[in-house]
Short mmCIF file of C-alpha atoms and ligand atoms in Angstrom, two decimals:
data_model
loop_
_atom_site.label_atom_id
_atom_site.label_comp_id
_atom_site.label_asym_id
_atom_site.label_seq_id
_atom_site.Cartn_x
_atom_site.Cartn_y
_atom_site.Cartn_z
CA UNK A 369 117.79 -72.71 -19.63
CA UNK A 370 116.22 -69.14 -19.49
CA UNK A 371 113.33 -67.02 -20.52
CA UNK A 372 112.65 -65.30 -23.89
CA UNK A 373 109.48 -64.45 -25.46
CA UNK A 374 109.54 -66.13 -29.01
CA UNK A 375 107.65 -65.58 -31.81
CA UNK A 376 106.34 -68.44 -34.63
CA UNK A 377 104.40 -68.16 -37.46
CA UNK A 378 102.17 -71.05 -38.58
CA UNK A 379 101.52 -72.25 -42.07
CA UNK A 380 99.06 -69.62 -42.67
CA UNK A 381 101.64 -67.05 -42.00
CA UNK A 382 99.94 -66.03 -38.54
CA UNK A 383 102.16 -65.31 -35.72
CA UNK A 384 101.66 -65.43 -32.20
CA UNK A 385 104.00 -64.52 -29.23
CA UNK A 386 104.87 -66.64 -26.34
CA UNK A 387 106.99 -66.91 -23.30
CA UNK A 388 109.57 -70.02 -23.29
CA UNK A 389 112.50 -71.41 -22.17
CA UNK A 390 115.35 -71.93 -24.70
CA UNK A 391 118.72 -72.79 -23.73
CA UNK A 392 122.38 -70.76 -24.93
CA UNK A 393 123.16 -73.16 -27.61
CA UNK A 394 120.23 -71.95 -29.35
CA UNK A 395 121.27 -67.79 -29.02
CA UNK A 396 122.81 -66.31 -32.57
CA UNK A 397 126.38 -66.23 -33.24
CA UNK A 398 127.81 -62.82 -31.55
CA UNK A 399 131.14 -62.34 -29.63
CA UNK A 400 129.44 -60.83 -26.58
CA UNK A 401 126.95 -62.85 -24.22
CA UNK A 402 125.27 -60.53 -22.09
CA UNK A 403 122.72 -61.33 -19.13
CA UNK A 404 119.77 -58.83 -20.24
CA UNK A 405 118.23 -56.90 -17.34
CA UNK A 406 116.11 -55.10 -18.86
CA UNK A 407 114.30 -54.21 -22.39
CA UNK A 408 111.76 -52.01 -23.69
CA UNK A 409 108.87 -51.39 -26.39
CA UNK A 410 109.30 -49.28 -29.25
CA UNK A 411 107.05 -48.65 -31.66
CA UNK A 412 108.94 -51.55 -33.99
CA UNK A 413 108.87 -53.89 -31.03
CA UNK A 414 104.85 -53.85 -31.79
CA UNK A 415 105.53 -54.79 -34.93
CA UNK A 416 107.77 -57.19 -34.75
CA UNK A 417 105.49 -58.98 -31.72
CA UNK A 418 103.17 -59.26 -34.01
CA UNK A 419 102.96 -59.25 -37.36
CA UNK A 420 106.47 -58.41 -38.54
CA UNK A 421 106.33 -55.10 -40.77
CA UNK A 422 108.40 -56.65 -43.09
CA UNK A 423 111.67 -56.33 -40.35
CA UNK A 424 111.61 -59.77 -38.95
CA UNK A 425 114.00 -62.31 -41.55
CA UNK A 426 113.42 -65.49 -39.86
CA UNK A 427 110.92 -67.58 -37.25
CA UNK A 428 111.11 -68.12 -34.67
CA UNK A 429 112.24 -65.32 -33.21
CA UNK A 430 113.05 -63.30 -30.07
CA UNK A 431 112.01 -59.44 -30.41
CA UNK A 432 113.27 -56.32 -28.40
CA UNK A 433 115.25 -53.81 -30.32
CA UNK A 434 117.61 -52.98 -27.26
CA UNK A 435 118.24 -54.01 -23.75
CA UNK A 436 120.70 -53.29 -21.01
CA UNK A 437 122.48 -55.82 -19.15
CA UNK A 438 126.17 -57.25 -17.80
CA UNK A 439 128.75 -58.58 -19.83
CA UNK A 440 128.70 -62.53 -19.30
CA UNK A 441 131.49 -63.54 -21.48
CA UNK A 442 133.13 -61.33 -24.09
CA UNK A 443 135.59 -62.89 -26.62
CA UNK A 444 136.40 -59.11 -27.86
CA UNK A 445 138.95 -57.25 -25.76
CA UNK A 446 136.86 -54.41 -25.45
CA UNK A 447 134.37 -56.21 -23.13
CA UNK A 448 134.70 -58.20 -20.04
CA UNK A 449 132.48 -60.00 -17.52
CA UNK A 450 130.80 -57.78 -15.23
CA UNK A 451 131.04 -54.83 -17.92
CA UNK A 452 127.34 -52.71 -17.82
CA UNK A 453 125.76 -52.48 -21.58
CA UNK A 454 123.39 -50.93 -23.54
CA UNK A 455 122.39 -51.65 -26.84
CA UNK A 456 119.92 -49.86 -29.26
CA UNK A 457 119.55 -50.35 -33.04
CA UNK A 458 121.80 -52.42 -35.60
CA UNK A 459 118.59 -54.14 -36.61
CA UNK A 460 118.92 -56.52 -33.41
CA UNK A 461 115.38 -57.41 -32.76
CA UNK A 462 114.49 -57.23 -35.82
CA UNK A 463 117.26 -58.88 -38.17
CA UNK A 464 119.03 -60.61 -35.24
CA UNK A 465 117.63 -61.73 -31.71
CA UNK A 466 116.91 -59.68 -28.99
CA UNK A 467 116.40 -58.23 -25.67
CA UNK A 468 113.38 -59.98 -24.50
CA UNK A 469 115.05 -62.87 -23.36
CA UNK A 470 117.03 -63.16 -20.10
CA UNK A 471 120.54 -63.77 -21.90
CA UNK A 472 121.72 -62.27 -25.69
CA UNK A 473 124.65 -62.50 -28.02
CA UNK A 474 125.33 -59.80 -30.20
CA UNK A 475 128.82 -58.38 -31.96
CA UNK A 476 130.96 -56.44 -29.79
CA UNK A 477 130.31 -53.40 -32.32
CA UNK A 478 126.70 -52.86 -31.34
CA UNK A 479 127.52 -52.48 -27.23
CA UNK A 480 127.56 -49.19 -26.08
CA UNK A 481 129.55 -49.32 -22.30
CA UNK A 482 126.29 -47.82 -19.90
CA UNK A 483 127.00 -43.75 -19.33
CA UNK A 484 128.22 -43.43 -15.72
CA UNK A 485 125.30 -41.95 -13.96
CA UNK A 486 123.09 -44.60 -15.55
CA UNK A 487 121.91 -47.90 -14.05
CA UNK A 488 120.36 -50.84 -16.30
CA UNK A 489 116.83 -49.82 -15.71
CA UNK A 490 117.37 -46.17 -16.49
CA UNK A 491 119.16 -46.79 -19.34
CA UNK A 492 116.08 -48.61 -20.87
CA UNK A 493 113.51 -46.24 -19.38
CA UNK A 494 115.22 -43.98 -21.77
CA UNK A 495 115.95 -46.70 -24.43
CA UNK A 496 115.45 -46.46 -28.48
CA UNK A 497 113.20 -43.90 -28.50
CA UNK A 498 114.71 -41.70 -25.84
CA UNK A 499 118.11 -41.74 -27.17
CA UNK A 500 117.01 -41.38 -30.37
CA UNK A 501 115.10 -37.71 -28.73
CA UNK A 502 118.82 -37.15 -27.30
CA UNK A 503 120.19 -37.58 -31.02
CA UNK A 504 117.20 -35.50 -32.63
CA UNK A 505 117.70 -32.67 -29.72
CA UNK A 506 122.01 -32.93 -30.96
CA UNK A 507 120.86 -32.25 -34.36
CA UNK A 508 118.95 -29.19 -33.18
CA UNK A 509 121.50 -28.05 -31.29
CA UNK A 510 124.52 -28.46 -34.08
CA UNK A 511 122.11 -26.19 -36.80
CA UNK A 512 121.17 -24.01 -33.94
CA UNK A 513 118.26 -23.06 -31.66
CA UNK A 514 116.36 -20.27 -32.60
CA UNK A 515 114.50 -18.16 -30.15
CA UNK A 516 110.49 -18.97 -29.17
CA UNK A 517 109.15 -22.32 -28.20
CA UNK A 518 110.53 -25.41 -29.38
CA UNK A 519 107.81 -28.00 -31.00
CA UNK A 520 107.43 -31.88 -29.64
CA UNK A 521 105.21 -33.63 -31.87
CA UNK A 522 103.96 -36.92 -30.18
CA UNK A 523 104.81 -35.03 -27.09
CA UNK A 524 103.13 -37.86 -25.10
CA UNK A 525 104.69 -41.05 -27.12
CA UNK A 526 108.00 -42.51 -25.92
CA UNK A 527 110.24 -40.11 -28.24
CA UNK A 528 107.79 -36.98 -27.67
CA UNK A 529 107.83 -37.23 -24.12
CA UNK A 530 111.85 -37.55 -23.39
CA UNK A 531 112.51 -34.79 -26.11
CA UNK A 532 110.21 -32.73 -23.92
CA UNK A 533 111.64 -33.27 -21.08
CA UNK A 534 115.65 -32.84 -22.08
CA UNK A 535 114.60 -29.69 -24.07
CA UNK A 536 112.59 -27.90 -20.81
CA UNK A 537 116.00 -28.90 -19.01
CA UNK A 538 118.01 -27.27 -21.30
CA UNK A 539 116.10 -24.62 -20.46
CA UNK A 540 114.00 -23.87 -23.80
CA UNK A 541 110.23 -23.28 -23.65
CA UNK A 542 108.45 -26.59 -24.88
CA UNK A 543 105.45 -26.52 -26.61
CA UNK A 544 104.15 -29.78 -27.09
CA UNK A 545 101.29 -31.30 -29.68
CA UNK A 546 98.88 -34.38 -28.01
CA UNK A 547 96.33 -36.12 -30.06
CA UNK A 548 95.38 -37.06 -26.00
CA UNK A 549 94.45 -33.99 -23.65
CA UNK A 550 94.29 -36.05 -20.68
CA UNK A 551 98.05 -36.56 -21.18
CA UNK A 552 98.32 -32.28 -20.72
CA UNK A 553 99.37 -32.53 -16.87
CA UNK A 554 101.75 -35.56 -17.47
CA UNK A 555 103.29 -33.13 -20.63
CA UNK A 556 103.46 -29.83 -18.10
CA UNK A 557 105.18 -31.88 -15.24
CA UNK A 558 107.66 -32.75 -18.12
CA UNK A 559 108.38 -29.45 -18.45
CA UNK A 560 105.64 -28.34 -21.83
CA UNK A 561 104.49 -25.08 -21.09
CA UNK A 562 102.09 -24.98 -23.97
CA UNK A 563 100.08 -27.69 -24.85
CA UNK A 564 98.86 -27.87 -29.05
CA UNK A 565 95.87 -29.75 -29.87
CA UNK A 566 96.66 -32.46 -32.92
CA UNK A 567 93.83 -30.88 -34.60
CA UNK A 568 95.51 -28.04 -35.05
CA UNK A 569 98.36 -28.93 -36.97
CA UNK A 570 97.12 -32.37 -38.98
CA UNK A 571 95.28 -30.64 -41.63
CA UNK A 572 97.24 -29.46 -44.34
CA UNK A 573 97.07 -26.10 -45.74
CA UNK A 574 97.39 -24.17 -48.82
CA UNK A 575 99.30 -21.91 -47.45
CA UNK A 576 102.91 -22.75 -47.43
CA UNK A 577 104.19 -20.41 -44.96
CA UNK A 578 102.20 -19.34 -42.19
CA UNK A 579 103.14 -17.20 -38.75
CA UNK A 580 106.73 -17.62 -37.65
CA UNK A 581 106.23 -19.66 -34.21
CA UNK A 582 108.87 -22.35 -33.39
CA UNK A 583 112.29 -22.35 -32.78
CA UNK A 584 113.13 -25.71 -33.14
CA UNK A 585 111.60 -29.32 -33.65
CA UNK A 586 111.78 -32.92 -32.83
CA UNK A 587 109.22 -34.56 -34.72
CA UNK A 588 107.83 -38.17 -34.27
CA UNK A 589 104.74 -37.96 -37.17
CA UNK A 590 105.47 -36.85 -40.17
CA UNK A 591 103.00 -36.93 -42.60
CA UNK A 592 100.72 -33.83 -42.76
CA UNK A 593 101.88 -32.45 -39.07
CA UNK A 594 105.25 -32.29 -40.00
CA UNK A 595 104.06 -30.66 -43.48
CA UNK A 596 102.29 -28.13 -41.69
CA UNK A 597 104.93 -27.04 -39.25
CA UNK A 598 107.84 -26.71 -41.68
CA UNK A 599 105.45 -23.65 -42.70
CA UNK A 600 105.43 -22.18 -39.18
CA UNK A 601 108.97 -22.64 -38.51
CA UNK A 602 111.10 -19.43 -37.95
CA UNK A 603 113.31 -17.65 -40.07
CA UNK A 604 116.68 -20.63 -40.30
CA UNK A 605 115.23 -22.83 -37.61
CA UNK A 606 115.47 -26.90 -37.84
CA UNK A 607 112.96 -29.51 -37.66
CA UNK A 608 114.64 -32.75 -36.64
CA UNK A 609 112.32 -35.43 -38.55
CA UNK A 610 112.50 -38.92 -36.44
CA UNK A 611 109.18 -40.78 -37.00
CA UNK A 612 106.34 -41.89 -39.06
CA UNK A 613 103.63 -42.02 -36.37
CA UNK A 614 100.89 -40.14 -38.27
CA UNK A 615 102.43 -41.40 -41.83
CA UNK A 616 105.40 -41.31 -44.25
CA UNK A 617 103.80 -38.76 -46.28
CA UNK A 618 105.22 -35.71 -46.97
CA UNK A 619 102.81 -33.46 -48.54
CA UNK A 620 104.60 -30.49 -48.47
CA UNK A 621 106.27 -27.38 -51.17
CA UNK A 622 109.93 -25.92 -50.98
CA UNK A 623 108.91 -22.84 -50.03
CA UNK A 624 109.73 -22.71 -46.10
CA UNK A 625 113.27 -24.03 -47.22
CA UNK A 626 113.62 -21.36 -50.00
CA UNK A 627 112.31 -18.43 -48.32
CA UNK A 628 113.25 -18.75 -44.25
CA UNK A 629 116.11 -21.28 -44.77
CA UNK A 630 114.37 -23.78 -42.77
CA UNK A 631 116.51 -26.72 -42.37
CA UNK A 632 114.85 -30.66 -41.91
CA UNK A 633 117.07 -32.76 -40.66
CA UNK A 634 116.78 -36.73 -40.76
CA UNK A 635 117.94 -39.08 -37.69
CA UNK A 636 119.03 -42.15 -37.67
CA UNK A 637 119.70 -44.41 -34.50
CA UNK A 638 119.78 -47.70 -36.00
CA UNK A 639 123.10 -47.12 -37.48
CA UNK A 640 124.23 -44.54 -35.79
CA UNK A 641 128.34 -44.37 -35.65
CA UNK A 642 129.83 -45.84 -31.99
CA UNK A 643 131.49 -41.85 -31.03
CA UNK A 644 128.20 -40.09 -31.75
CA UNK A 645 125.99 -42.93 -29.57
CA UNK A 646 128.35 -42.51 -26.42
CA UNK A 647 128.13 -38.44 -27.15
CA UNK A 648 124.17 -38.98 -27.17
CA UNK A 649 124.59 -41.39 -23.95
CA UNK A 650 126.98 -39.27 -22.06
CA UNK A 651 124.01 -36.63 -22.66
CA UNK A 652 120.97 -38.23 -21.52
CA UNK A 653 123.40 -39.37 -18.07
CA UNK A 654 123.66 -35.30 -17.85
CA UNK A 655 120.66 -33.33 -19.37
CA UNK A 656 117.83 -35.67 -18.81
CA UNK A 657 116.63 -35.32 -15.20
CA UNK A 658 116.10 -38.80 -13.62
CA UNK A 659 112.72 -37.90 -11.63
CA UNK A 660 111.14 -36.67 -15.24
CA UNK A 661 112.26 -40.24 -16.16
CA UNK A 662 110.95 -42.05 -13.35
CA UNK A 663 107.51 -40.53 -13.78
CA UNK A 664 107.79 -41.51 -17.56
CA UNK A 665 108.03 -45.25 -17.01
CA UNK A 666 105.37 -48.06 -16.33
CA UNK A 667 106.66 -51.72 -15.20
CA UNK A 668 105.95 -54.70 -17.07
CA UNK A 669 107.66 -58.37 -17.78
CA UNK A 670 107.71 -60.24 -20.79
CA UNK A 671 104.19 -62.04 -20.71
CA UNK A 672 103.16 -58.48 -20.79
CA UNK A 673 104.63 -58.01 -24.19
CA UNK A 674 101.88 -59.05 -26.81
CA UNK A 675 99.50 -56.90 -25.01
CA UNK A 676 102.18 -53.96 -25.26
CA UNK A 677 102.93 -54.71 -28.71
CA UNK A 678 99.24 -54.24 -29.78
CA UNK A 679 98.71 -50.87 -27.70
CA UNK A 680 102.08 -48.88 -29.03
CA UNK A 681 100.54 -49.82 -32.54
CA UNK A 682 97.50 -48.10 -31.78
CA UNK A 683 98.97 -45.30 -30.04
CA UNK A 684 98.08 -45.80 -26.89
CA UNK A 685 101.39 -46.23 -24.39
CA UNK A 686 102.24 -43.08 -22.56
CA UNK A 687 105.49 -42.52 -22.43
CA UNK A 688 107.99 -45.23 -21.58
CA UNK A 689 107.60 -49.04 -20.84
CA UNK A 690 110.40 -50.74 -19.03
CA UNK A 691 110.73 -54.55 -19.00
CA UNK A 692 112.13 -56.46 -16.50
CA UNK A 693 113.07 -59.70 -18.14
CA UNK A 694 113.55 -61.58 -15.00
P1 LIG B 2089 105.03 -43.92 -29.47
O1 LIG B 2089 103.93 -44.76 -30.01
O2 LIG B 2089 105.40 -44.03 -28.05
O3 LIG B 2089 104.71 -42.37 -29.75
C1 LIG B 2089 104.17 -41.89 -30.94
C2 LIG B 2089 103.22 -40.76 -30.60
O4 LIG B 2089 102.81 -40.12 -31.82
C3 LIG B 2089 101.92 -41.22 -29.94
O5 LIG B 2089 102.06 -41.39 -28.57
C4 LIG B 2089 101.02 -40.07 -30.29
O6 LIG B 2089 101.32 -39.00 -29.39
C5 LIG B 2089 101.48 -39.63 -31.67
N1 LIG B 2089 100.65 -40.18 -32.74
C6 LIG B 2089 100.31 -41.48 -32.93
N2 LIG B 2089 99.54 -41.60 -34.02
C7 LIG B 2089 99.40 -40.36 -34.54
C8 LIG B 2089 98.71 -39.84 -35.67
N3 LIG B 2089 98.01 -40.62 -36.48
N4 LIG B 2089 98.78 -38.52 -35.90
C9 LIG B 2089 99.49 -37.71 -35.08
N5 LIG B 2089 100.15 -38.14 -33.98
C10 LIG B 2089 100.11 -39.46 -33.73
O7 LIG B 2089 106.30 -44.19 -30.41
P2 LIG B 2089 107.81 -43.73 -30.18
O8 LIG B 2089 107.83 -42.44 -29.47
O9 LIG B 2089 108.59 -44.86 -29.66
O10 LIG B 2089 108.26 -43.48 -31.70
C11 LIG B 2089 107.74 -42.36 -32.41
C12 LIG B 2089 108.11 -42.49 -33.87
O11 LIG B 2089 109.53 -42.41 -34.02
C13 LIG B 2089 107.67 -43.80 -34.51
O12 LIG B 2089 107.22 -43.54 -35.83
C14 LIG B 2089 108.96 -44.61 -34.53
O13 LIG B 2089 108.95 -45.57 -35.55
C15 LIG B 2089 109.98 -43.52 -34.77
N6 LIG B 2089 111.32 -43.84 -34.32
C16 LIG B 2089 112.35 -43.56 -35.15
C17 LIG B 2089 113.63 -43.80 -34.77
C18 LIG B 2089 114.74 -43.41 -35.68
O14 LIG B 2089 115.84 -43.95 -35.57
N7 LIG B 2089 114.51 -42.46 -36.58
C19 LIG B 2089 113.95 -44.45 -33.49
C20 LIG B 2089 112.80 -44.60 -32.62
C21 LIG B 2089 111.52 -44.33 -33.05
P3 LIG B 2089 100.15 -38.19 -28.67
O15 LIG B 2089 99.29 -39.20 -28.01
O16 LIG B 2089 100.86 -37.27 -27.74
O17 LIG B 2089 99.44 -37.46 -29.78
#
């Protein structure tokens, strides 16, 4: 037997999260059994704690879209016992169980082989949302970098604050946009150097191109932030769009692409092919420095994990969230 936080739903359609003890027979068909060490919470982990979003299929069920962990049995040759994992994405947690349970089966084809440099907990202090600022910061990087300060949006949310702190690595100057000033020293030991009120960029204008400012993007809101900034983006400079924080609105005009060949480009992490997510691994282990990550994380264990849910749908867990399942 072993831990898992499982989710019902009652005749009325109301869920509720709990902590139990469920034994292997009861685990999804996969090829790989893996002893979880450690999960996360993602902004679709609040939803599908509580009250699904429309990504949970079937009740009960076991939430957590990713985890880290060793390879209990493996009946694919790639894996082996004692083989360190990661997994993000492939609708696991959502579609399929997940990593807020002390063991998971999965396919083989959704395992990722942990970056060397990289223990279990790292690997999830970084997790979804910081691999997916790895991917969005790749994406930048392929269209090019223009000169000036590259934008965070969300700087102080689990994608915002990683993208920060790889891009002030890499060393480009980070400005970073925080619907939370308190969260401005916490952004500047990530490296920000320039800290943008949300105010100032969630109102939309009718001006579609304003001052050329930014040199880059990675943005986590959408909506009428990232509206806004494709019209202060410099001449052939990217936005990489990732999230929907502040809505999946996009009330914007052609004109920045038409006039300064500004380029918006869309990530994806759930489905992400295997040689690109080792790529975007092998470049966190490298270009993400391990005492930024350390000071973005705060403990917790899976009775923790309704309370979590409900805070990262408000908007109100700084940074990153690591759970230790055991
Ligand atoms: P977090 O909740 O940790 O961060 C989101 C941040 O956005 C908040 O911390 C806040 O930052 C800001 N924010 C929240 N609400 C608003 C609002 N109404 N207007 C403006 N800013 C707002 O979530 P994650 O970092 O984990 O994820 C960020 C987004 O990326 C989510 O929409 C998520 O679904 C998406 N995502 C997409 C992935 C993909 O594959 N494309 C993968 C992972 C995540 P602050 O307090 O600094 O203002």
């Amino acid at each position: 037997m072993f831990n898992a936080l499982m989710v019902e739903k009652d005749d009325e359609g109301k869920t509720s999260a709990s902590v139990q003890q469920i034994d292997l027979d009861r685990l999804p068909k996969g090829d790989v059994t893996v002893a979880v060490e450690y999960s996360t919470v993602n902004y679709k982990d609040g939803l599908c704690i509580g009250p699904g979003g429309g990504l949970v299929r079937n009740y009960p069920h076991v939430p957590g879209i990713d985890f880290a962990g060793t390879v209990e049995t493996s009946d694919d040759p790639r894996y082996k016992a004692g083989d360190k994992v990661v997994l993000t994405g492939w609708r696991v947690g959502e579609a399929h169980w997940g990593g807020y349970s002390q063991k998971a089966r999965v396919k083989a084809d959704w395992l990722v082989p942990l970056p060397d440099g990289l223990d279990a907990r790292q690997a999830m202090a970084v997790g979804t949302a910081g691999f997916t600022a790895m991917l969005a910061v790749m994406a930048l990087e392929d269209h090019g970098i223009k000169d000036g300060p590259v934008l965070v949006t969300g700087a102080a949310g689990g994608v915002g604050s990683v993208a920060t702190a790889i891009l002030a690595n890499l060393g480009h100057e980070v400005a970073g946009v925080t619907g939370r000033p308190d969260t401005a020293d916490y952004l500047k030991s990530l490296g920000a150097t320039q800290i943008v009120a949300r105010e100032e960029l969630n109102e939309t204008t009718k001006r579609p191109l304003e001052a050329e400012t930014w040199g880059g993007c990675v943005d986590a809101v959408g909506g009428e932030m990232l509206a806004r900034v494709l019209g202060q983006m410099k001449y052939g400079a990217s936005v990489s769009a990732v999230g929907l924080a502040g809505g999946a609105g996009l009330p914007a005009t052609v004109i920045p692409f038409l006039l300064r060949g500004v380029n918006l480009l869309g990530i994806d992490s759930v489905m992400q092919p295997y040689d690109n997510r080792v790529r975007a691994w092998a470049r966190i282990a490298k270009d993400l420095p391990i005492d930024k990550l350390d000071a973005m994380v705060q403990p917790a264990v899976l009775s923790d994990l309704p309370a979590l849910g409900r805070d990262i749908l408000k908007g109100q867990v700084k940074g990153r969230v690591v759970v230790d399942v055991n």
